[in-house]
Amino acid sequence: MFASMASPGTLAHNCEQILQFAPVSIMLIDAEGTITFVNDWHLANFARGKRDRDFFIGKKLHELPGILSAGIAEEVRSILDGKTIHLEAYYTDECSGGQSAYQNLRGTPILSDGKVAGGIVIREDVTKLVMSQHLLSENQVIFKALLDATHDSIILSDLDGYILIANEEAARRRGRTVDALVGTSLYRHLPAALAEARRSHLLEAAGKNELISYEERHDEQCYQVSLCPIVDDQRRVVLMASYSRDITALKETENQLRREKELAFSASQAKSQFLGNITHELRTPLNGIIGATQLALQGDGLDDQRELWDIVEASGRRLLAIVNNVLELADIDAAAIEPVLSAFNAAELTTSLARGYSVRAKVKDLGFCVRIDPRIPPSLVGDVFRLRQILSNLLDNALKCTKSGGIELRVKRISTSRLDVSPNYRTLLFMVRDTGIGIAKELQDRIFEDFELAEHYLTKRVSGAGMGLSIARHLVEMLGGRIWVKSAPGRGSTFYCTLPFALPDYECQGVPVVYERADAVFDPASHTVLLVEDERINRLTTGRTLERLGYGILEAANGQEALGLLSREHADIILMDIQMPVMDGIECTRHIRNGEVPGLDKGVPIVALTAYASGKDRERFLRLGMNDYLAKPHTIEQLGEVIEANLKHAAGNKAAVPV
């Protein structure tokens, strides 16, 4: 049986209980909008006990503080016009309890006989929900900002590779927007080979549940890709986070560092090889000098003395050539040399070189010939000293490398591409051909580098420190030319260099051309030389050299002795050492130039005679008041040329002074 129906009174009571305990604010209004009912939940939660039921009963709903502050009074009055209203998450800053809140409101009219008899208004506090939504929205903004704050591409995908989340960098690299990227396949935007590799790595990371990193190269770009599995509560991999960083610049830096490390290692090897090689090259002539000298001192006859002293001289010249080459390379490295221009005759220069080298070739049973293009002008302007040095280094190399056959020096005039100055320039091609051991193709570029040899330094067949060809290259480039070689092992070598020279009537780069002129007959016997030198051996050898040249000689062991001697004796020229005890050569020169020596012409020629041998040293001594410079060691010919040139110059200056 069914229970009997409840009485009307019981039903009304039950409805009132439902209204009172419903977890929302419920109010009833009459046809005038006057509140006739308010439930307990409203009093407890919206009024918060600060307003009782009597406060609300009899008041107009649309005049309540919470309705007025929310600005919805007109919407509430429309209920009495028979409209149902629904307002979502509106804000009021003055509820009945004085608090602010977000509310949902639903208003429904109550009809009686087709007319509006009142209405029911239900309000819900949705403050927590709205604040959670705001927080979620803010978190999404922050999350997006964090994703976009990096230069890395970040993608969250499922295990099939479909993109769920992507940042702006990921979209930029693929030429898409973020919205267009989401939902597409990760592999769709990669080349086939890279897509297959990415798929394989993603499945591996998911299978192992561990981070996997590897490098991907897209054309010229290189990326570091990291795949990080995302797991659920059951530790099952459900998503994959992909991070891709552009490391192109980093890889280029690494490659550059690797190249520099290799170059540094190569330079270190070259340095070690050079030190070992130069030690060998220095010790070899020193051994000859010491051995020949010991034999000469112990010998009791004169029959072999000449041969022993020939060995000493040859070894000394070889030693001097090595030292000069080292100093020359140091000056080149420090950019301490500049071209010195003068007029010269190319035919005379090559003929002069041929005289010396033909004798050396004949000693080795080698042929030697020179061929000169008759179209070469008889007079050109250039650095003849450096040109002689370049050709000498090439000819020295040819002599060292050739055991049989011959050597040829050719000079040709060729057309030039120097369009701006070609009417004023002539370009010459110099060729030095030998029938020597030849050079392997892979070594032909290296032999022009500093300290490089065409053979291993421990097993080389030809002596040398690897400097001659390097110096030749530096000098050729300094003079605006080019040098190269054609060779094959066992078939000899031909070295080529091209150099531009100005015509005599053209001033090259604003530097006036110096022309040689004939000199009067010079008599050394009419001149006295003061030699200022603290080393007894050097005074002895240089003094005897001066005697053999025919000069009168005065000697002093330091600057102070020299000043005293000059106040009593006449000297036409002074050979001044630099480093000396008591008074050095620089201070002595200063006293002379200041006119502090009675009876001595303060303009007397002074030649620095020193072991300081670089071009910068020469310039320094000239600035300090000296007239010329001669480096130790030197030959008899060099000493004679310097003294004669300075005495002639001094005589010319005196003749030019009007009486």
Coordinates of C-alpha atoms in Angstrom, one line a residue, residues 14 64 73 77 131 136 196 267-268 364 378 380 389 392 395 475 480 486 504 540 570 604 638 645:
N14 CA 8.3 21.0 4.6
L64 CA 19.3 46.6 -0.6
A73 CA 18.6 47.3 -9.4
R77 CA 12.8 45.3 -10.9
M131 CA 38.8 33.7 -7.5
L136 CA 43.9 29.8 -12.9
E196 CA 62.3 9.2 -37.8
A267 CA 102.9 26.0 -33.4
S268 CA 104.3 24.3 -30.4
K364 CA 130.0 21.4 -56.2
P378 CA 118.2 49.5 -67.9
L380 CA 114.4 50.7 -62.3
Q389 CA 118.4 39.2 -50.2
S392 CA 120.2 35.1 -52.5
L395 CA 119.8 30.6 -54.8
L475 CA 110.1 40.3 -48.1
G480 CA 104.0 44.0 -53.1
K486 CA 106.5 24.1 -58.8
P504 CA 113.3 56.1 -62.6
L540 CA 142.9 43.0 -31.2
H570 CA 143.2 63.7 -33.6
V604 CA 133.1 63.9 -36.0
Q638 CA 131.7 45.5 -44.3
A645 CA 131.3 55.8 -46.7

